[in-house]
Coordinates of C-alpha atoms in Angstrom, one line a residue:
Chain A
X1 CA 0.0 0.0 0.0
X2 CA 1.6 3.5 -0.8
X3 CA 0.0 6.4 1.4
X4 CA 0.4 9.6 -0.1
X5 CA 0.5 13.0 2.0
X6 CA -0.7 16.1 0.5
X7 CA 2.3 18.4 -0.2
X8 CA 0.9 22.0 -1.3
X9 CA 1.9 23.2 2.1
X10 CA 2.3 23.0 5.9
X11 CA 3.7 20.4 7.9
X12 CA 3.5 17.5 5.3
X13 CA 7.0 16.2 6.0
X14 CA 6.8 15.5 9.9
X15 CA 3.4 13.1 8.5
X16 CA 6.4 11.6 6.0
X17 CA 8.5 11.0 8.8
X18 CA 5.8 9.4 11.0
X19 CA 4.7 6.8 8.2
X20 CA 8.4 6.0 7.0
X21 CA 9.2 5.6 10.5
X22 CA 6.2 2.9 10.7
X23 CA 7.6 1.4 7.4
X24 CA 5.0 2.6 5.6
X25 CA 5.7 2.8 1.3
X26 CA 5.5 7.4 1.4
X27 CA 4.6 9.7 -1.7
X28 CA 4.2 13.5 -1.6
X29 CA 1.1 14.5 -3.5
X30 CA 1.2 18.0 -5.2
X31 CA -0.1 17.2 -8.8
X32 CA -3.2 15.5 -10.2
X33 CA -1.3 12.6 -11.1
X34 CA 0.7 11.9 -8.2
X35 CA -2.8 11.4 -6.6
X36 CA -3.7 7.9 -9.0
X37 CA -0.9 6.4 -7.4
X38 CA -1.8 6.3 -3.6
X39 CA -3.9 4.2 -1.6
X40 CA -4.3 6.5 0.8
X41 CA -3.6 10.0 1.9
X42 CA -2.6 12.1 4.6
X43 CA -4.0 15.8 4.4
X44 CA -1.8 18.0 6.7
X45 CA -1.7 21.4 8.8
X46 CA -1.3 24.3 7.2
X47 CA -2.7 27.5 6.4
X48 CA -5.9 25.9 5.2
X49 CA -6.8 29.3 3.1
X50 CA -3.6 28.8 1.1
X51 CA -4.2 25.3 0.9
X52 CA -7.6 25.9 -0.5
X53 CA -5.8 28.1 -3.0
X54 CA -2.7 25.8 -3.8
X55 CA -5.8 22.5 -4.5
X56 CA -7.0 25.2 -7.7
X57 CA -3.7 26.2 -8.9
X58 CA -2.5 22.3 -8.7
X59 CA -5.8 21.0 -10.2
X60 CA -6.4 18.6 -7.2
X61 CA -9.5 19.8 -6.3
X62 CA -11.9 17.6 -7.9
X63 CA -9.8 14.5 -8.2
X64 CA -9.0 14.8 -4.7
X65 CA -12.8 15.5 -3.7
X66 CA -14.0 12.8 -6.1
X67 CA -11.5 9.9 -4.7
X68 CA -12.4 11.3 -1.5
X69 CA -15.9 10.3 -2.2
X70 CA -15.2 6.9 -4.0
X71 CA -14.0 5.5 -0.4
X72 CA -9.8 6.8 -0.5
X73 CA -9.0 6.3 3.6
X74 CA -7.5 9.7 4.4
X75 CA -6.5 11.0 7.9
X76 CA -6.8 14.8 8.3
X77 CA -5.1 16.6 10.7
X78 CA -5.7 20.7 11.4
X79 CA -6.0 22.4 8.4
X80 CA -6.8 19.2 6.4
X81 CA -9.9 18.8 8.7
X82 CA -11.2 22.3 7.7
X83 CA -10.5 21.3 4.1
X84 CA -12.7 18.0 4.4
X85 CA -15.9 19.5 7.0
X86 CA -18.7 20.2 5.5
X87 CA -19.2 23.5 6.7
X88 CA -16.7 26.4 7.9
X89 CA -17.6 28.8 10.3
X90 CA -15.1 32.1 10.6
X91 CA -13.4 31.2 7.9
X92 CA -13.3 33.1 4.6
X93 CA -16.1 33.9 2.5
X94 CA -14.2 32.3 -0.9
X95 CA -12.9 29.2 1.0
X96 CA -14.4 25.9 -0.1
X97 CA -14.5 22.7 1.9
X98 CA -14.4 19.4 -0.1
X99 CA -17.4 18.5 2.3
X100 CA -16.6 14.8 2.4
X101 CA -16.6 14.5 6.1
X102 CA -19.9 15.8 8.3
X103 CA -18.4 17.9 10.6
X104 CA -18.9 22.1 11.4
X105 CA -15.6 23.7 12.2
X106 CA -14.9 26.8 13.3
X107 CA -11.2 28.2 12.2
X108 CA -9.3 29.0 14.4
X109 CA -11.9 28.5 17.6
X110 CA -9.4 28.0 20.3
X111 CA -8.2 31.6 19.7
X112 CA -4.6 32.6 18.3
X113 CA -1.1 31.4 18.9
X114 CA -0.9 32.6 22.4
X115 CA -3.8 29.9 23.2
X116 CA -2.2 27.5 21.3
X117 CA -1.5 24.7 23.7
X118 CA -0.7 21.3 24.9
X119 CA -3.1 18.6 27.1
X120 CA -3.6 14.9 27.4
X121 CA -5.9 13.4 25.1
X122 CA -7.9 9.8 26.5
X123 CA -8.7 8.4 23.3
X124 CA -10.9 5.2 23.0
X125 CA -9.4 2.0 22.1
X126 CA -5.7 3.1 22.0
X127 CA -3.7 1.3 24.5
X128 CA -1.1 2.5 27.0
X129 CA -2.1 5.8 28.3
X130 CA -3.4 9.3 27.2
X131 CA -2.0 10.4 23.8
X132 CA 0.2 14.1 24.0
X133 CA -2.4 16.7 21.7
X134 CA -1.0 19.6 20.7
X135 CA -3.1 22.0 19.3
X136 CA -1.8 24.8 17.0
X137 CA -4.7 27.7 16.1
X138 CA -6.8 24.5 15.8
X139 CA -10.3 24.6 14.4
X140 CA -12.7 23.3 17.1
X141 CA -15.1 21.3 15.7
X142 CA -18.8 22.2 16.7
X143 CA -21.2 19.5 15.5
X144 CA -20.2 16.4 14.3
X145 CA -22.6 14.5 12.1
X146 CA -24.5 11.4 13.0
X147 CA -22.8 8.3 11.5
X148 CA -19.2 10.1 12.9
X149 CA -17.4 8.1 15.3
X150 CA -15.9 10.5 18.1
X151 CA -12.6 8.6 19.6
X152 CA -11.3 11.5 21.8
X153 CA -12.8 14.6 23.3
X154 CA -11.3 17.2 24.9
X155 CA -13.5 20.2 27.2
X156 CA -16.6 18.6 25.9
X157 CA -15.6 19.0 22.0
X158 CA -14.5 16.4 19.3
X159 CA -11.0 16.6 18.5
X160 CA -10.2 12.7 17.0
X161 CA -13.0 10.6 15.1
X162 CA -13.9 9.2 11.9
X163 CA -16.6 8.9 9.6
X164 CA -16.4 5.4 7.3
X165 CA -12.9 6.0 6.0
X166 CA -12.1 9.5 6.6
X167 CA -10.2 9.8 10.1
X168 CA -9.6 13.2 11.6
X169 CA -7.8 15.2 14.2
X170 CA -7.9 19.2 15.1
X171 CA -4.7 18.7 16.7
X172 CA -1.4 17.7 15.8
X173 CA -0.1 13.6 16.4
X174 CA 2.3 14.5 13.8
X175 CA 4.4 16.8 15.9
X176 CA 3.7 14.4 19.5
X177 CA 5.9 12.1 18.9
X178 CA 4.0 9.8 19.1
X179 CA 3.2 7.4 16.9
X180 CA 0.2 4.9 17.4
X181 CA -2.6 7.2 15.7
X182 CA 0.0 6.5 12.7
X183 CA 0.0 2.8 13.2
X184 CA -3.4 2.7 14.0
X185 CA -4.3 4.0 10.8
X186 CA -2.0 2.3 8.8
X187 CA -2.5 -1.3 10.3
X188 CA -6.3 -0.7 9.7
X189 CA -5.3 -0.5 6.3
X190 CA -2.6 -3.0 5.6
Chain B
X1 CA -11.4 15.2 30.8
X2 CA -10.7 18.1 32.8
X3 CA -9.7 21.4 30.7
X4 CA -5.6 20.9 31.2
X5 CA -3.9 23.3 29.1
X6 CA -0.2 24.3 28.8
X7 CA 0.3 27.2 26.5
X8 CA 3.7 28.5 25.2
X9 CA 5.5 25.4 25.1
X10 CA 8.4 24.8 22.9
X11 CA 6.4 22.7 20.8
X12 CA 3.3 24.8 20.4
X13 CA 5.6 28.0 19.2
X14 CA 7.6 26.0 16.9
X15 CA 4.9 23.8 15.4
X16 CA 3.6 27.0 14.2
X17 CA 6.8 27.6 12.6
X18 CA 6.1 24.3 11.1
X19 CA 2.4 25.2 9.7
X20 CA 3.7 27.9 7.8
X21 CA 6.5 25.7 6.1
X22 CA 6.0 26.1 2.1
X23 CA 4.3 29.1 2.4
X24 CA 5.1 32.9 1.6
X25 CA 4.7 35.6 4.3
X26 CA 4.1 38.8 3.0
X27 CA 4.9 42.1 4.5
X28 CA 1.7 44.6 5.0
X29 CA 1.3 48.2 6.2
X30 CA -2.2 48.2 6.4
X31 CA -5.5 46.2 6.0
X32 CA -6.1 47.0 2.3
X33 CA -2.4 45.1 1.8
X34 CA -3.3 42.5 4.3
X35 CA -6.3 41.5 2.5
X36 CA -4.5 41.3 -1.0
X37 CA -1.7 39.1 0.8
X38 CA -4.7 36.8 2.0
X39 CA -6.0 36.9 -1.3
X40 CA -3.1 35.5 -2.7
X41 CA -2.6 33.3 -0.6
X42 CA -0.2 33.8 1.9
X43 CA 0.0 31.8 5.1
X44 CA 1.2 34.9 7.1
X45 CA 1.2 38.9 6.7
X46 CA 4.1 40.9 8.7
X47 CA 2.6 43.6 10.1
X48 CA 5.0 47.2 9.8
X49 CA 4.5 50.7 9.0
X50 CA 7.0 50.9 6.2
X51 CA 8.1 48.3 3.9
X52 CA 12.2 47.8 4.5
X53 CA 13.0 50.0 0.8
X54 CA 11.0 52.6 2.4
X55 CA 13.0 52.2 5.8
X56 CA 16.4 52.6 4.0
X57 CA 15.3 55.6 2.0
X58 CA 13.6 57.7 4.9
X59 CA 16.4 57.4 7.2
X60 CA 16.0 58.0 11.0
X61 CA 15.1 55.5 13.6
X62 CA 12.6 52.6 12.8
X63 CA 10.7 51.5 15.9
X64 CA 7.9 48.6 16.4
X65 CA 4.5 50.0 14.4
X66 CA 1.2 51.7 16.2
X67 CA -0.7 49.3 18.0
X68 CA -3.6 50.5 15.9
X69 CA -2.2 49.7 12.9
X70 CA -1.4 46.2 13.9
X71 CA -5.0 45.7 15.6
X72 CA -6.1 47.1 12.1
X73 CA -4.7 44.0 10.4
X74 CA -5.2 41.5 12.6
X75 CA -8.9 42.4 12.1
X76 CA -9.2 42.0 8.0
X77 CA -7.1 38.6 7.9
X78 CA -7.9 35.0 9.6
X79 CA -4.0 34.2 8.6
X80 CA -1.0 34.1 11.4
X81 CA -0.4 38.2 12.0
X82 CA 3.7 38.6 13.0
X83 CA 4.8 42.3 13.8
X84 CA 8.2 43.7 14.3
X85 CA 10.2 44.7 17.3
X86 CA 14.0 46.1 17.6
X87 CA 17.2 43.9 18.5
X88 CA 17.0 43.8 22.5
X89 CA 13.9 45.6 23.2
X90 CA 12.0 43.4 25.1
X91 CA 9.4 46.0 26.1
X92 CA 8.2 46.6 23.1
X93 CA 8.5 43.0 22.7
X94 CA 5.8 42.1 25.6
X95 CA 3.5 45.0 23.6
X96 CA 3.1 42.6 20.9
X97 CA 2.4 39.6 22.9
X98 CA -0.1 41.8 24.7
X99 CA -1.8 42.5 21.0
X100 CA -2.1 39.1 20.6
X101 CA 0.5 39.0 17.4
X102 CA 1.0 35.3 16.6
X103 CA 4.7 35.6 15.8
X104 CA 7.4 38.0 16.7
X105 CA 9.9 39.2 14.4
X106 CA 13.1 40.5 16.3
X107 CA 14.6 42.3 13.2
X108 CA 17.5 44.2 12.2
X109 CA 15.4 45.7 9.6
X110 CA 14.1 48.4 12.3
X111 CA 17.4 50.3 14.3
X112 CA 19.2 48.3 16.7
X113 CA 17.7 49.0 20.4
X114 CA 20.6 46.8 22.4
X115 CA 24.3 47.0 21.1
X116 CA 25.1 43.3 23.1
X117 CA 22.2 41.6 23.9
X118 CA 18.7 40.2 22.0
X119 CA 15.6 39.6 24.1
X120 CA 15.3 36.7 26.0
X121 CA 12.9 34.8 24.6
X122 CA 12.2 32.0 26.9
X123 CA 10.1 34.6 28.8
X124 CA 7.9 34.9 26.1
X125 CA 4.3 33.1 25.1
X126 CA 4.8 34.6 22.1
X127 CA 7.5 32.9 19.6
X128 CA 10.0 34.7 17.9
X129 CA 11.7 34.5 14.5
X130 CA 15.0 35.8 14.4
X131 CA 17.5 36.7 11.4
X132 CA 20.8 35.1 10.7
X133 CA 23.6 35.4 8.1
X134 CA 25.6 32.5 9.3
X135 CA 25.2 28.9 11.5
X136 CA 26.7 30.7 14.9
X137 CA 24.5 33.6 15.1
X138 CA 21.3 31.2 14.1
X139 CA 22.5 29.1 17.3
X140 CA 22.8 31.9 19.3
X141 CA 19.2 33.2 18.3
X142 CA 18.2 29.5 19.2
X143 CA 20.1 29.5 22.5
X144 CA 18.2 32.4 23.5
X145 CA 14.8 30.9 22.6
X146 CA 13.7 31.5 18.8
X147 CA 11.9 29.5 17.4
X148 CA 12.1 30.2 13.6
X149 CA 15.3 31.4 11.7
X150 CA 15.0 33.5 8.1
X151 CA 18.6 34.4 6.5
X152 CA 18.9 38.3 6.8
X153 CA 19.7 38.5 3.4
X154 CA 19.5 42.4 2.4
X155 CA 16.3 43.8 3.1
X156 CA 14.7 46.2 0.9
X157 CA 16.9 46.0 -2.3
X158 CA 14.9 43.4 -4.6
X159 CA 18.8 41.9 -4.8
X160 CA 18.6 38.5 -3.7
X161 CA 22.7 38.0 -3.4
X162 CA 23.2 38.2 0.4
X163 CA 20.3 35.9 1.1
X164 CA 21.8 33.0 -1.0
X165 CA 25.4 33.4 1.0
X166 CA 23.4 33.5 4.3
X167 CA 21.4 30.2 3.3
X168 CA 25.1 28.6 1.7
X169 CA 26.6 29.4 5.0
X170 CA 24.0 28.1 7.2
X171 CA 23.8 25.1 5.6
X172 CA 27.1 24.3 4.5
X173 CA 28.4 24.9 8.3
X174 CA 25.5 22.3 9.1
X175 CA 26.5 19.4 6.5
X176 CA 30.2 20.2 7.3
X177 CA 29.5 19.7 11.3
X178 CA 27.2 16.6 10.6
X179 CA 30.5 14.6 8.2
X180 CA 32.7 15.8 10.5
X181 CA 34.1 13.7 13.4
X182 CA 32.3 14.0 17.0
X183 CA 35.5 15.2 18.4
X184 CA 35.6 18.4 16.2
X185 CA 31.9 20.0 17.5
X186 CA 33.7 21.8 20.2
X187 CA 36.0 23.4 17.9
X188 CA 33.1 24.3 16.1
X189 CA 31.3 25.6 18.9
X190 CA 34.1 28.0 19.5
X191 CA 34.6 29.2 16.3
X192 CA 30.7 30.0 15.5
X193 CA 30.6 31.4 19.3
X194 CA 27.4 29.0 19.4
X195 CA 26.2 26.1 22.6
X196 CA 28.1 23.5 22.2
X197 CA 24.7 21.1 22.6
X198 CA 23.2 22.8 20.3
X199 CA 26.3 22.1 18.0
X200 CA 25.7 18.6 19.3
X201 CA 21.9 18.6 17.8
X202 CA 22.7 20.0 14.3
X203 CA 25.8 17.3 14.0
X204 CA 22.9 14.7 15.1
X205 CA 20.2 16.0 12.9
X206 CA 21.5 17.3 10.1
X207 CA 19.6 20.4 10.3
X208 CA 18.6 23.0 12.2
X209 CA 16.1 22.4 15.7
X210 CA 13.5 25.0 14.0
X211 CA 12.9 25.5 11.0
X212 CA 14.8 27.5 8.7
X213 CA 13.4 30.6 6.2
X214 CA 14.5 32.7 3.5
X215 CA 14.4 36.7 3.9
X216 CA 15.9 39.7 2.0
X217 CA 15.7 40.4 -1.5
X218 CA 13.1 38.3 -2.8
X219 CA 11.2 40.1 -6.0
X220 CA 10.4 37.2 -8.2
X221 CA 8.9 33.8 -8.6
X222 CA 12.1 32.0 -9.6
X223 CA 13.6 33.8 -6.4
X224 CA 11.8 32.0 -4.6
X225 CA 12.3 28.7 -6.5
X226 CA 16.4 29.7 -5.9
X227 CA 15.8 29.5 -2.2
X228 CA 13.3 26.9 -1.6
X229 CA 15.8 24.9 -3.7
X230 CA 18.9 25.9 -1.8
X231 CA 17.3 24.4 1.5
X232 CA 15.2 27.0 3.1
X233 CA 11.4 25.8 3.9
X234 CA 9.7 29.5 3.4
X235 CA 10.0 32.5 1.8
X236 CA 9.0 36.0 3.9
X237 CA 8.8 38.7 1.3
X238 CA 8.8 42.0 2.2
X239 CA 9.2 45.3 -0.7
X240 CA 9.1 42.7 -3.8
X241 CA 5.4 42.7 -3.5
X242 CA 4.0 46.0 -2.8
X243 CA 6.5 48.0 -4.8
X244 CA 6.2 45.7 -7.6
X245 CA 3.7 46.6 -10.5
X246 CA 0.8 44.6 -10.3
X247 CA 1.2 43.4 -6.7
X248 CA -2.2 40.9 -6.5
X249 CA -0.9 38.8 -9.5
X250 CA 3.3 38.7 -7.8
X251 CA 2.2 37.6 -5.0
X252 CA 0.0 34.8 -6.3
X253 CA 2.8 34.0 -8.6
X254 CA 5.1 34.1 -5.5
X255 CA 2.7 31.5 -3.9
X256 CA 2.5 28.6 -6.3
X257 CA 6.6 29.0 -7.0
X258 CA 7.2 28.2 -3.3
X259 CA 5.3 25.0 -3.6
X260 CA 6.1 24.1 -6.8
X261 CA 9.7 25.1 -6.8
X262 CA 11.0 22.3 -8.5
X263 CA 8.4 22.2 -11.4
X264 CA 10.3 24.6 -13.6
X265 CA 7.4 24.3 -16.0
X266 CA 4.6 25.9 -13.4
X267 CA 7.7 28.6 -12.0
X268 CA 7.8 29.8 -15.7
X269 CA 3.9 29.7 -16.5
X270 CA 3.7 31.8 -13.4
X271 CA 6.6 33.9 -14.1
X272 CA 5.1 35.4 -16.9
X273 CA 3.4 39.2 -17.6
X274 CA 3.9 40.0 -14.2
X275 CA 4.7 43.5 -15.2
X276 CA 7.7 45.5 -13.7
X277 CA 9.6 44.2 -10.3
X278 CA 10.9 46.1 -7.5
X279 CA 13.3 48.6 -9.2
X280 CA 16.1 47.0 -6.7
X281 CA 19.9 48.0 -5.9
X282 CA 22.9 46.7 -6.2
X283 CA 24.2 45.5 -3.0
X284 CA 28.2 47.6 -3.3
X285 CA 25.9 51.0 -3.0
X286 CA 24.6 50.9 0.1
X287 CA 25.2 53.2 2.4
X288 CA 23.4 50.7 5.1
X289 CA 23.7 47.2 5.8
X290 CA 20.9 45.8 7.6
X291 CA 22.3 42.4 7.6
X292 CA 25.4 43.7 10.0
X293 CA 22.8 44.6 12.4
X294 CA 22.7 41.9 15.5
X295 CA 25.3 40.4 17.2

C-alpha cells in the first residue's frame, strides 16, 4: 500500500516521517497525477486558506474531492480537517470545503497562537495511556454528524474521530511524537 | 477530561513555525495590503509601517508599528499576524504579545535598540523568529529561545545576493559539522561562538532544531524557487510585492513557485506578464547594511 500526503503546504513532512518511520511505502502528493498512485492519503496542517488556493492552482480539487468520495482512507489533521468538514464557520467567505466529512468547524476557535496549547488526550481504544495533543490555532469542531465516530474529546468537543474512512484530528499527532494514531491507521489499512 | 492546558511550550511556538512551512509571508502596512496578501494566498502577513525599501530611503530611527495599525490588520485577515520589534527591546516586545501578534519578528530591519544583547525569549508566550547570516549567530538566536530562523539577506533591495550566501553558509556549516568527526563539534562551537549542545543537535540531525526561512531580497517567482531549492522551507517577502507593478498577481505568482519550486514548468507559467519588479539595488551602493545589524 503506498500512502500519499498532500504536499501543497504545511507540515506534510513531519506526517512523512511518522509513516516512513512505521515502514510505511510514502509519496508527496502535489499534482493531479501523483494522486492515481496512492492508496491513501494524509491531508496536513497548514494554512488551510492557502491550501484551499494551492488545490485550484495544482488541479487537485476535484480528483482529490471525487476519490475522497469513492472510499480513498485519508486521515486529516488541522487544516486538512477544515478542508474535508462540511461546513466552515469564521473562515473566509471564498474558501471551499471538499465537504466529504460531516463535521462544522470553526477556524481558528481555540483563539490565536498565544492559546495555542498542549493537554492529554484519553482516546478510545488506543492502549497505554493518554495520547500528547498539541493544538496549533486548531479549528474546534462544533457539530459532528450522526454516522461520525468520536474517539477522543477534549472540554466537551470532538477533536479525534472518523466517519467510514475518513479519520480526523484538530490537533497535531504528527508533531507528538507519538506514533500509534499512525499505526493505527496504517494497520487498519494494511 | 478536565480542561488541562499548557500554553507557550516549545512545541506549540515552533509547530507554528512548522504550519507555515512552504508558504510565503508577506509584508503589509495596512489592511487594504493584508487582504490582497490573504488573497493570494499567503499563510502569514508581517505587520510594519513601512516596507524595508521605504525604511532605507527615509532614514531616522525605525521602531515597532502603532498598535492601531497592527489591531487594524489583525482584524481583516484570519492568517497568522507577525509584527516587528528592535534587536533587544523586550518592552516593546511584551507590547506585541499583549496585542495578541501570533509571531514575533526581532529584526535588524528596524534600528538596533541593544548593542550586546537580543531579548530573552524564553520569557515569552509569544515565539520569535529571528535573522541570521551565518550557522553561529542562528545558534545563538536558538540558544536564547527562537523558534524560527530566516537568512537576513538584504532587506529592501529586490537583490537576492546576500540571502543565497546567508542560506550557503548556514547550511554548508551544518553538513560540514554533521561529516565531521564528533570530536571536532567543540571546535566548532568556538569558532561560530554557538552552545556546544546545540552544536551537538545539528551534528545529530542534520539540520537545524527549528525551521529555517528565506528573507531579503526576494522580487520574483524563480527567487523563490532559488531559495526553496537551496534548502530553506519558506519564503517572507517584504518590498518585492507592494512595490512591484501589479502586486495581486506577484504575490500569487510568489505563492505557487514556493510550492512548486522544483516544477520549472509551473515557476515559468507563473513567471510570466507580471509586469515590472521592485526597481532593486545593487548591494556595493549601500550606504546601510541591515544584515550587519545583530550580534
Amino acid at each position: 500500500m503506498k500512502i500519499g500526503v498532500l504536499a501543497l503546504q504545511g507540515a506534510f513532512r513531519e506526517h512523512v516521517e511518522a509513516l516512513t518511520a512505521l515502514g510505511a511505502h510514502v509519496a508527496l502528493v502535489k499534482r493531479p497525477e501523483h494522486l492515481d498512485q496512492v492508496d491513501a492519503i494524509f491531508l496536513p496542517g497548514g494554512e488551510s486558506t492557502t491550501i484551499d488556493k494551492l488545490l485550484d492552482s495544482s488541479e487537485l480539487r476535484e480528483p482529490l474531492a471525487r476519490r475522497l468520495r469513492d472510499g480513498l482512507p485519508a486521515f486529516a489533521t488541522c487544516a486538512g480537517l477544515i478542508l474535508c468538514a462540511s461546513e466552515v464557520l469564521d473562515g473566509r467567505p471564498d474558501q471551499q470545503p471538499l465537504a466529504v466529512l460531516d463535521v462544522t468547524v470553526r477556524r481558528n476557535g481555540y483563539g490565536r497562537q498565544r492559546e495555542s496549547f498542549e493537554t492529554p488526550l484519553a482516546v478510545r481504544g488506543l492502549a497505554d495511556g493518554d495520547f500528547p495533543g498539541v493544538f496549533i490555532r486548531a479549528p474546534v469542531v462544533d457539530r459532528v454528524g450522526a454516522h461520525v465516530e468520536v474517539l477522543a474529546e477534549h472540554d466537551g468537543v470532538a477533536v479525534l474521530g472518523r466517519a467510514d474512512d475518513i479519520w480526523f484530528a484538530s490537533f497535531h499527532p504528527e508533531l507528538s511524537g507519538d506514533l500509534r494514531l499512525h499505526q493505527l491507521f496504517v494497520n487498519h489499512y494494511s | 477530561m478536565a480542561d488541562e492546558r499548557t500554553t507557550g511550550t516549545a512545541r506549540v511556538k515552533r509547530g507554528l513555525a512548522e504550519m507555515l512551512r512552504g508558504g510565503v509571508i508577506m509584508d503589509v502596512v495596512d489592511a487594504q495590503q493584508a487582504k490582497i496578501a490573504e488573497d493570494a494566498g499567503a499563510v502569514a502577513v508581517m505587520a510594519l509601517e513601512r516596507v524595508p525599501s521605504d525604511i532605507r530611503r527615509d532614514g531616522g530611527v525605525a521602531r515597532m508599528s502603532d498598535p492601531s495599525m497592527i489591531e487594524g490588520i489583525q482584524k481583516a485577515v484570519t492568517v497568522p499576524v507577525m509584527a516587528k520589534c528592535r534587536i533587544g527591546h523586550f518592552a516593546e516586545a511584551q507590547v506585541l504579545q499583549a496585542l495578541g501578534v501570533d509571531y514575533v519578528d526581532e529584526s535588524e530591519v528596524l534600528t538596533p535598540a541593544d548593542e550586546a544583547n537580543h531579548v530573552d525569549k524564553w520569557q515569552f508566550t509569544v515565539p520569535f523568529v529571528c535573522g541570521a547570516t551565518n550557522l553561529g549567530e542562528a545558534l545563538r538566536r536558538i540558544g536564547e529561545g527562537a523558534c524560527l530562523i530566516r537568512s537576513k539577506g538584504e532587506a529592501g533591495t529586490g537583490n537576492i545576493v546576500e540571502a543565497v550566501r546567508h542560506l550557503r553558509s548556514i547550511l554548508g556549516d551544518i553538513e560540514r559539522i554533521r561529516a565531521g568527526r564528533p570530536e571536532e563539534r567543540y571546535a566548532w562551537a568556538k569558532d561560530l561562538r554557538a552552545p556546544i549542545d546545540l552544536v551537538e543537535e545539528v551534528a545529530v540531525r542534520g539540520e537545524l532544531p527549528v525551521p529555517l526561512f528565506c528573507a531579503g531580497g526576494i522580487a520574483t517567482p524563480a527567487d523563490a524557487a532559488l531559495v526553496m531549492q537551496l534548502g530553506a522551507q519558506s519564503v517572507f517577502v517584504g518590498s518585492g510585492i507592494f512595490k512591484s507593478e501589479d502586486p495581486s498577481k506577484r504575490a500569487r505568482a510568489i505563492v505557487e513557485a514556493t510550492t512548486h519550486y522544483e516544477d520549472a514548468d509551473i515557476v515559468a507559467k507563473v513567471s510570466r506578464g507580471l509586469g515590472e519588479a521592485m526597481r532593486g539595488e545593487e548591494i556595493g551602493t549601500l550606504d546601510v547594511k541591515l544584515a550587519e545589524r545583530g550580534w
